Amino acid sequence: MASPPRRTLGECLEGRGNNLDFLRFAAATGVIVSHAFPLGEGLANSTEPLMDFTRGQLSLGLVCVAVFLVISGVLITRSWERRPDARGFLLARTLRIFPGLAVSLLLTAFVLGAVFTTFPLAEYFSSRDTYTFILRNLTLVEPQWTLPGVFEGNVYPAAVNGSLWTLKYEVGFYLLVLGLGVTGLLRKELALVGWCVTAGVSLLHIGRLGFWPNLGLAFGGGLVIYLWRERVRMSPWIAAGCVLVLVATSLLGKGLSIAMGSCGAYLVVYLAFLPSRLASFGRYGDFSYGLYIYAFPMQQVVAALMGGNNPWWWNAALAFLPTLVLAVLSWRLVEAKARFIGGRQPHPAPTFS
């Protein structure tokens, strides 16, 4: 007797159960682990195992960022298709990113910075850099990593929040979806062509393009998979084949970013809709964004308090709990309220951004 066909992504999206909250939480936690190597042990003393395995192509942190972007590619595209209203789209995206970010920057500059600066407080608060840290990081255009006299003696010196560099890419991809949607170009055939062009550009290694091509492959992978959702079936055999491709490109030392944007994107979506008890993981809230924006400063605090080089696992373990507390407070006091102001429930089910 023939087995019934596997569910398509379109059918999965119509259901209510998914593992998206868990995947985002796991990705945010993975970023903490990745950053623990340089922040705890210093760049000269540590090598992340995944960088060795992939022949220097990807760190765990970049893999986790790719997971975030794949999920965003699916959900943000879905959000536009369900409600193709430019004003509502921009408002929802703005309230998702900027209120939580603004509060974290204020706390970092005026509380954490004041506690850990080696400058006299009068000099710290009169320094222009204390205030440009907030303004430049809030606008996302030209991030500022340092605060006057803060963390200068750490094994990874001076950087206060190195995680914020990805946010301009995230916002840029939101605007890309908006532009394609408004112009009527958000179509599956064009999206696939665009992804292939991006893959070709990524092979050219044009330095001035920064991370746009490689991160665009991840976001674009999610976008393309969503637009082709009625043809994409959730198959364990396809998932296994994707794993083999990812391992092969890792061992070859080339092609992994393209494999991440295609095979990796499929794996993320497959795991997101694999039936499991993790579907209720986010019933108390989505703490992944708070984990992401608060972890780096907390890991630098741990490094400053411990002094000298410390094992990566020690840095990650000690920083995780205070970061989680801040993430929960960020969700409850800032992010959920901002979503409610924007006309969305604080935590809808299924959880679609």
Coordinates of C-alpha atoms in Angstrom, one line a residue, residues 7-347:
R7 CA 2.8 17.5 3.6
T8 CA 3.7 20.6 1.7
L9 CA 5.0 23.7 3.4
G10 CA 1.8 25.4 2.4
E11 CA -0.2 22.8 4.3
C12 CA 2.1 23.1 7.3
L13 CA 1.7 26.9 7.4
E14 CA -2.1 26.5 7.6
G15 CA -1.7 24.5 10.9
R16 CA -1.1 25.9 14.3
G17 CA 1.8 23.8 15.6
N18 CA 5.4 24.7 14.8
N19 CA 8.9 24.7 16.4
L20 CA 9.8 28.2 15.4
D21 CA 10.1 29.7 18.9
F22 CA 12.4 26.9 19.9
L23 CA 14.6 27.2 16.8
R24 CA 14.9 31.0 17.3
F25 CA 15.8 30.5 21.0
A26 CA 18.3 27.8 20.1
A27 CA 19.8 30.0 17.5
A28 CA 20.2 32.9 20.0
T29 CA 21.8 30.5 22.4
G30 CA 24.2 29.3 19.7
V31 CA 25.3 32.8 19.2
I32 CA 26.2 33.0 22.9
V33 CA 28.3 29.9 22.6
S34 CA 30.0 31.1 19.4
H35 CA 30.9 34.5 21.0
A36 CA 32.2 32.8 24.1
F37 CA 35.3 31.6 22.3
P38 CA 36.7 35.1 21.6
L39 CA 35.1 36.8 24.6
G40 CA 36.3 34.2 27.1
E41 CA 39.6 33.0 25.7
G42 CA 40.6 35.8 23.3
L43 CA 41.0 35.6 19.5
A44 CA 44.6 34.5 19.7
N45 CA 43.9 31.6 22.1
S46 CA 40.7 30.0 20.7
T47 CA 39.5 28.4 17.5
E48 CA 35.8 27.6 17.2
P49 CA 35.5 23.9 16.2
L50 CA 32.9 24.6 13.5
M51 CA 35.3 27.0 11.8
D52 CA 37.9 24.2 11.7
F53 CA 35.3 21.7 10.4
T54 CA 34.1 24.0 7.6
R55 CA 37.6 25.0 6.6
G56 CA 37.1 28.6 7.8
Q57 CA 33.8 29.1 5.9
L58 CA 31.3 29.5 8.8
S59 CA 31.3 29.9 12.5
L60 CA 28.4 28.7 14.7
G61 CA 27.4 32.3 15.2
L62 CA 27.0 32.8 11.4
V63 CA 25.1 29.5 11.1
C64 CA 22.7 30.7 13.8
V65 CA 22.3 34.1 12.1
A66 CA 21.4 32.2 8.9
V67 CA 18.7 30.3 10.9
F68 CA 17.2 33.6 12.0
L69 CA 17.3 34.9 8.4
V70 CA 15.7 31.8 6.9
I71 CA 12.9 32.0 9.3
S72 CA 12.5 35.7 8.6
G73 CA 12.5 35.1 4.9
V74 CA 9.5 32.7 5.3
L75 CA 7.6 34.7 7.9
I76 CA 8.1 38.3 6.6
T77 CA 7.2 37.2 3.1
R78 CA 4.1 35.5 4.4
S79 CA 3.2 38.6 6.5
W80 CA 3.3 40.8 3.3
E81 CA 1.2 38.4 1.3
R82 CA -1.4 38.1 4.0
R83 CA -1.6 41.9 4.5
P84 CA 0.0 43.8 1.6
D85 CA -0.2 47.2 3.3
A86 CA 3.0 49.2 3.2
R87 CA 2.2 51.3 6.3
G88 CA 1.1 48.4 8.4
F89 CA 4.1 46.3 7.3
L90 CA 6.6 49.1 8.2
L91 CA 4.9 49.7 11.5
A92 CA 5.0 46.0 12.5
R93 CA 8.7 45.7 11.5
T94 CA 9.7 48.9 13.3
L95 CA 8.0 47.9 16.5
R96 CA 9.6 44.4 16.3
I97 CA 13.1 45.8 16.1
F98 CA 13.5 49.2 17.5
P99 CA 11.8 49.5 20.9
G100 CA 13.7 46.6 22.4
L101 CA 16.9 47.8 20.8
A102 CA 16.5 51.3 22.1
V103 CA 16.0 50.2 25.7
S104 CA 19.0 47.9 25.5
L105 CA 21.2 50.7 24.2
L106 CA 20.0 53.1 26.9
L107 CA 20.7 50.5 29.6
T108 CA 24.1 49.6 28.1
A109 CA 25.2 53.2 27.9
F110 CA 23.8 54.7 31.1
V111 CA 23.9 51.7 33.5
L112 CA 26.4 49.1 32.3
G113 CA 28.8 51.7 30.9
A114 CA 28.7 53.8 34.0
V115 CA 29.5 50.8 36.2
F116 CA 32.4 49.4 34.2
T117 CA 34.0 52.5 32.7
T118 CA 37.5 53.3 33.9
F119 CA 36.9 57.0 33.3
P120 CA 35.6 59.3 36.0
L121 CA 31.8 59.4 35.8
A122 CA 31.8 63.1 35.0
E123 CA 34.1 62.5 32.1
Y124 CA 32.2 59.4 30.9
F125 CA 28.9 61.2 30.8
S126 CA 30.3 64.3 29.2
S127 CA 32.0 62.3 26.4
R128 CA 30.3 62.5 23.0
D129 CA 31.0 58.8 22.4
T130 CA 28.6 57.8 25.2
Y131 CA 25.7 59.4 23.3
T132 CA 26.7 58.5 19.8
F133 CA 26.8 54.9 20.9
I134 CA 23.0 55.1 21.3
L135 CA 22.3 57.1 18.2
R136 CA 24.6 55.3 15.8
N137 CA 23.5 51.8 16.9
L138 CA 19.9 52.8 16.9
T139 CA 20.1 54.0 13.3
L140 CA 22.0 50.8 12.3
V141 CA 23.8 52.6 9.5
E142 CA 27.3 52.9 11.1
P143 CA 27.5 50.8 14.3
Q144 CA 29.7 52.0 17.2
W145 CA 31.2 49.1 19.2
T146 CA 32.8 51.0 22.1
L147 CA 32.0 53.1 25.1
P148 CA 34.6 55.4 26.8
G149 CA 36.8 53.3 29.0
V150 CA 34.5 50.2 29.0
F151 CA 35.9 46.7 28.8
E152 CA 39.3 47.9 27.6
G153 CA 41.1 45.4 29.7
N154 CA 39.1 42.4 28.5
V155 CA 40.7 39.6 26.5
Y156 CA 38.5 40.8 23.6
P157 CA 39.0 44.5 24.3
A158 CA 36.6 47.4 24.1
A159 CA 33.7 46.0 22.1
V160 CA 30.5 46.4 24.1
N161 CA 27.9 44.8 21.8
G162 CA 29.3 43.1 18.7
S163 CA 26.0 41.4 17.9
L164 CA 24.3 44.5 16.5
W165 CA 26.0 44.3 13.2
T166 CA 23.4 41.9 11.8
L167 CA 20.4 44.2 12.4
K168 CA 21.0 46.5 9.4
Y169 CA 20.9 43.4 7.2
E170 CA 17.7 42.2 8.8
V171 CA 16.0 45.6 8.3
G172 CA 17.4 45.8 4.7
F173 CA 15.8 42.5 3.9
Y174 CA 12.5 43.7 5.3
L175 CA 12.7 46.7 3.0
L176 CA 13.5 44.4 0.1
V177 CA 10.3 42.4 0.6
L178 CA 8.4 45.7 0.9
G179 CA 9.9 47.0 -2.4
L180 CA 9.2 43.8 -4.2
G181 CA 5.7 43.6 -2.8
V182 CA 4.8 47.2 -3.7
T183 CA 6.1 46.8 -7.3
G184 CA 4.5 43.5 -7.8
L185 CA 7.8 41.7 -8.3
L186 CA 7.4 39.4 -5.3
R187 CA 6.8 36.4 -7.5
K188 CA 8.2 32.9 -7.2
E189 CA 9.9 32.7 -10.6
L190 CA 11.6 36.1 -10.2
A191 CA 12.6 35.2 -6.6
L192 CA 14.3 32.0 -7.7
V193 CA 16.2 33.9 -10.4
G194 CA 17.2 36.5 -7.9
W195 CA 18.5 33.9 -5.5
C196 CA 20.6 32.3 -8.2
V197 CA 22.1 35.7 -9.2
T198 CA 22.9 36.3 -5.5
A199 CA 24.6 32.9 -5.4
G200 CA 26.7 33.9 -8.3
V201 CA 27.7 37.2 -6.8
S202 CA 28.6 35.5 -3.5
L203 CA 31.3 33.5 -5.4
L204 CA 33.0 36.7 -6.6
H205 CA 33.9 37.7 -3.1
I206 CA 33.5 41.4 -3.7
G207 CA 34.6 42.9 -0.4
R208 CA 32.7 46.2 -0.6
L209 CA 29.4 44.2 -0.7
G210 CA 30.1 43.1 2.8
F211 CA 27.8 40.3 4.1
W212 CA 24.9 41.2 1.8
P213 CA 25.3 38.3 -0.7
N214 CA 25.9 35.6 1.9
L215 CA 23.2 36.7 4.3
G216 CA 21.0 37.4 1.4
L217 CA 21.2 33.7 0.4
A218 CA 19.8 32.7 3.8
F219 CA 17.0 35.2 3.8
G220 CA 16.3 34.6 0.1
G221 CA 16.3 30.9 0.7
G222 CA 13.4 31.3 3.2
L223 CA 11.7 33.7 0.8
V224 CA 11.9 31.4 -2.2
I225 CA 10.9 28.3 -0.2
Y226 CA 7.8 30.2 1.0
L227 CA 6.8 31.4 -2.4
W228 CA 7.2 27.8 -3.8
R229 CA 5.4 26.4 -0.7
E230 CA 2.9 24.4 -2.6
R231 CA 5.7 22.4 -4.3
V232 CA 8.0 22.0 -1.3
R233 CA 7.3 18.8 0.6
M234 CA 8.5 18.0 4.1
S235 CA 10.4 14.8 3.5
P236 CA 13.0 13.2 5.8
W237 CA 14.8 11.9 2.7
I238 CA 15.3 15.4 1.3
A239 CA 16.4 16.6 4.7
A240 CA 19.0 13.8 4.9
G241 CA 20.2 14.7 1.5
C242 CA 20.6 18.3 2.5
V243 CA 22.6 17.2 5.5
L244 CA 25.0 15.3 3.2
V245 CA 25.4 18.4 1.0
L246 CA 26.2 20.6 3.9
V247 CA 28.8 18.1 5.2
A248 CA 30.3 17.7 1.8
T249 CA 30.7 21.5 1.2
S250 CA 32.1 21.9 4.7
L251 CA 34.8 19.3 4.0
L252 CA 35.6 20.7 0.6
G253 CA 36.1 24.1 2.0
K254 CA 34.0 25.9 -0.6
G255 CA 30.3 26.4 -1.5
L256 CA 29.0 26.3 2.0
S257 CA 27.2 29.7 2.0
I258 CA 25.3 28.6 -1.1
A259 CA 24.5 25.2 0.5
M260 CA 23.3 27.0 3.6
G261 CA 21.0 29.2 1.6
S262 CA 19.4 26.2 -0.2
C263 CA 19.9 23.0 1.7
G264 CA 20.2 24.8 5.0
A265 CA 17.1 26.7 4.4
Y266 CA 15.1 23.5 3.7
L267 CA 16.4 21.9 6.9
V268 CA 15.4 24.9 9.0
V269 CA 11.9 24.8 7.5
Y270 CA 11.7 21.0 7.9
L271 CA 12.7 21.2 11.5
A272 CA 10.3 24.1 12.1
F273 CA 7.3 21.9 11.1
L274 CA 8.5 18.5 12.4
P275 CA 5.8 17.3 14.8
S276 CA 7.2 17.5 18.4
R277 CA 6.4 18.7 21.9
L278 CA 8.5 21.8 21.2
A279 CA 5.5 23.3 19.5
S280 CA 4.5 24.8 22.9
F281 CA 8.0 26.0 23.7
G282 CA 7.1 29.7 23.3
R283 CA 3.9 29.7 25.3
Y284 CA 5.4 32.2 27.8
G285 CA 6.9 34.5 25.1
D286 CA 9.5 34.9 22.4
F287 CA 12.8 35.6 24.2
S288 CA 15.1 35.1 21.3
Y289 CA 15.5 38.7 20.3
G290 CA 16.3 39.7 23.9
L291 CA 18.8 37.0 24.2
Y292 CA 20.5 38.2 21.0
I293 CA 20.7 41.9 21.9
Y294 CA 21.8 41.5 25.5
A295 CA 24.1 38.5 25.4
F296 CA 27.3 40.1 24.1
P297 CA 27.4 42.9 26.8
M298 CA 26.6 40.3 29.5
Q299 CA 29.4 38.0 28.2
Q300 CA 31.8 41.0 28.3
V301 CA 30.7 41.7 31.9
V302 CA 31.5 38.1 32.8
A303 CA 34.9 38.4 31.1
A304 CA 35.6 41.6 33.0
L305 CA 34.6 40.2 36.4
M306 CA 36.5 36.9 35.9
G307 CA 39.6 38.6 34.6
G308 CA 42.1 37.1 32.1
N309 CA 41.4 34.2 29.9
N310 CA 38.6 31.8 30.8
P311 CA 37.3 28.7 29.1
W312 CA 34.6 29.4 26.5
W313 CA 32.1 27.2 28.3
W314 CA 32.6 29.1 31.5
N315 CA 31.9 32.4 29.8
A316 CA 28.7 31.1 28.1
A317 CA 27.4 29.3 31.2
L318 CA 27.8 32.3 33.5
A319 CA 26.4 34.8 31.0
F320 CA 23.4 32.8 30.0
L321 CA 21.2 33.2 33.1
P322 CA 21.4 37.0 33.5
T323 CA 21.0 37.3 29.7
L324 CA 17.8 35.2 29.9
V325 CA 16.5 37.3 32.8
L326 CA 17.0 40.5 30.7
A327 CA 15.4 38.8 27.6
V328 CA 12.3 37.9 29.6
L329 CA 12.0 41.4 31.0
S330 CA 12.6 42.8 27.5
W331 CA 9.8 40.7 26.2
R332 CA 7.3 41.4 29.0
L333 CA 8.0 45.1 29.5
V334 CA 8.9 46.3 26.0
E335 CA 8.6 43.9 23.0
A336 CA 5.2 42.4 23.7
K337 CA 3.7 45.9 24.6
A338 CA 5.2 47.3 21.3
R339 CA 3.5 44.5 19.3
F340 CA 0.2 45.2 21.1
I341 CA 0.5 48.9 20.2
G342 CA 1.0 47.8 16.6
G343 CA -2.3 46.0 16.6
R344 CA -0.9 42.5 17.0
Q345 CA -1.4 40.1 19.9
P346 CA 1.7 39.9 22.1
H347 CA 2.3 36.3 21.2

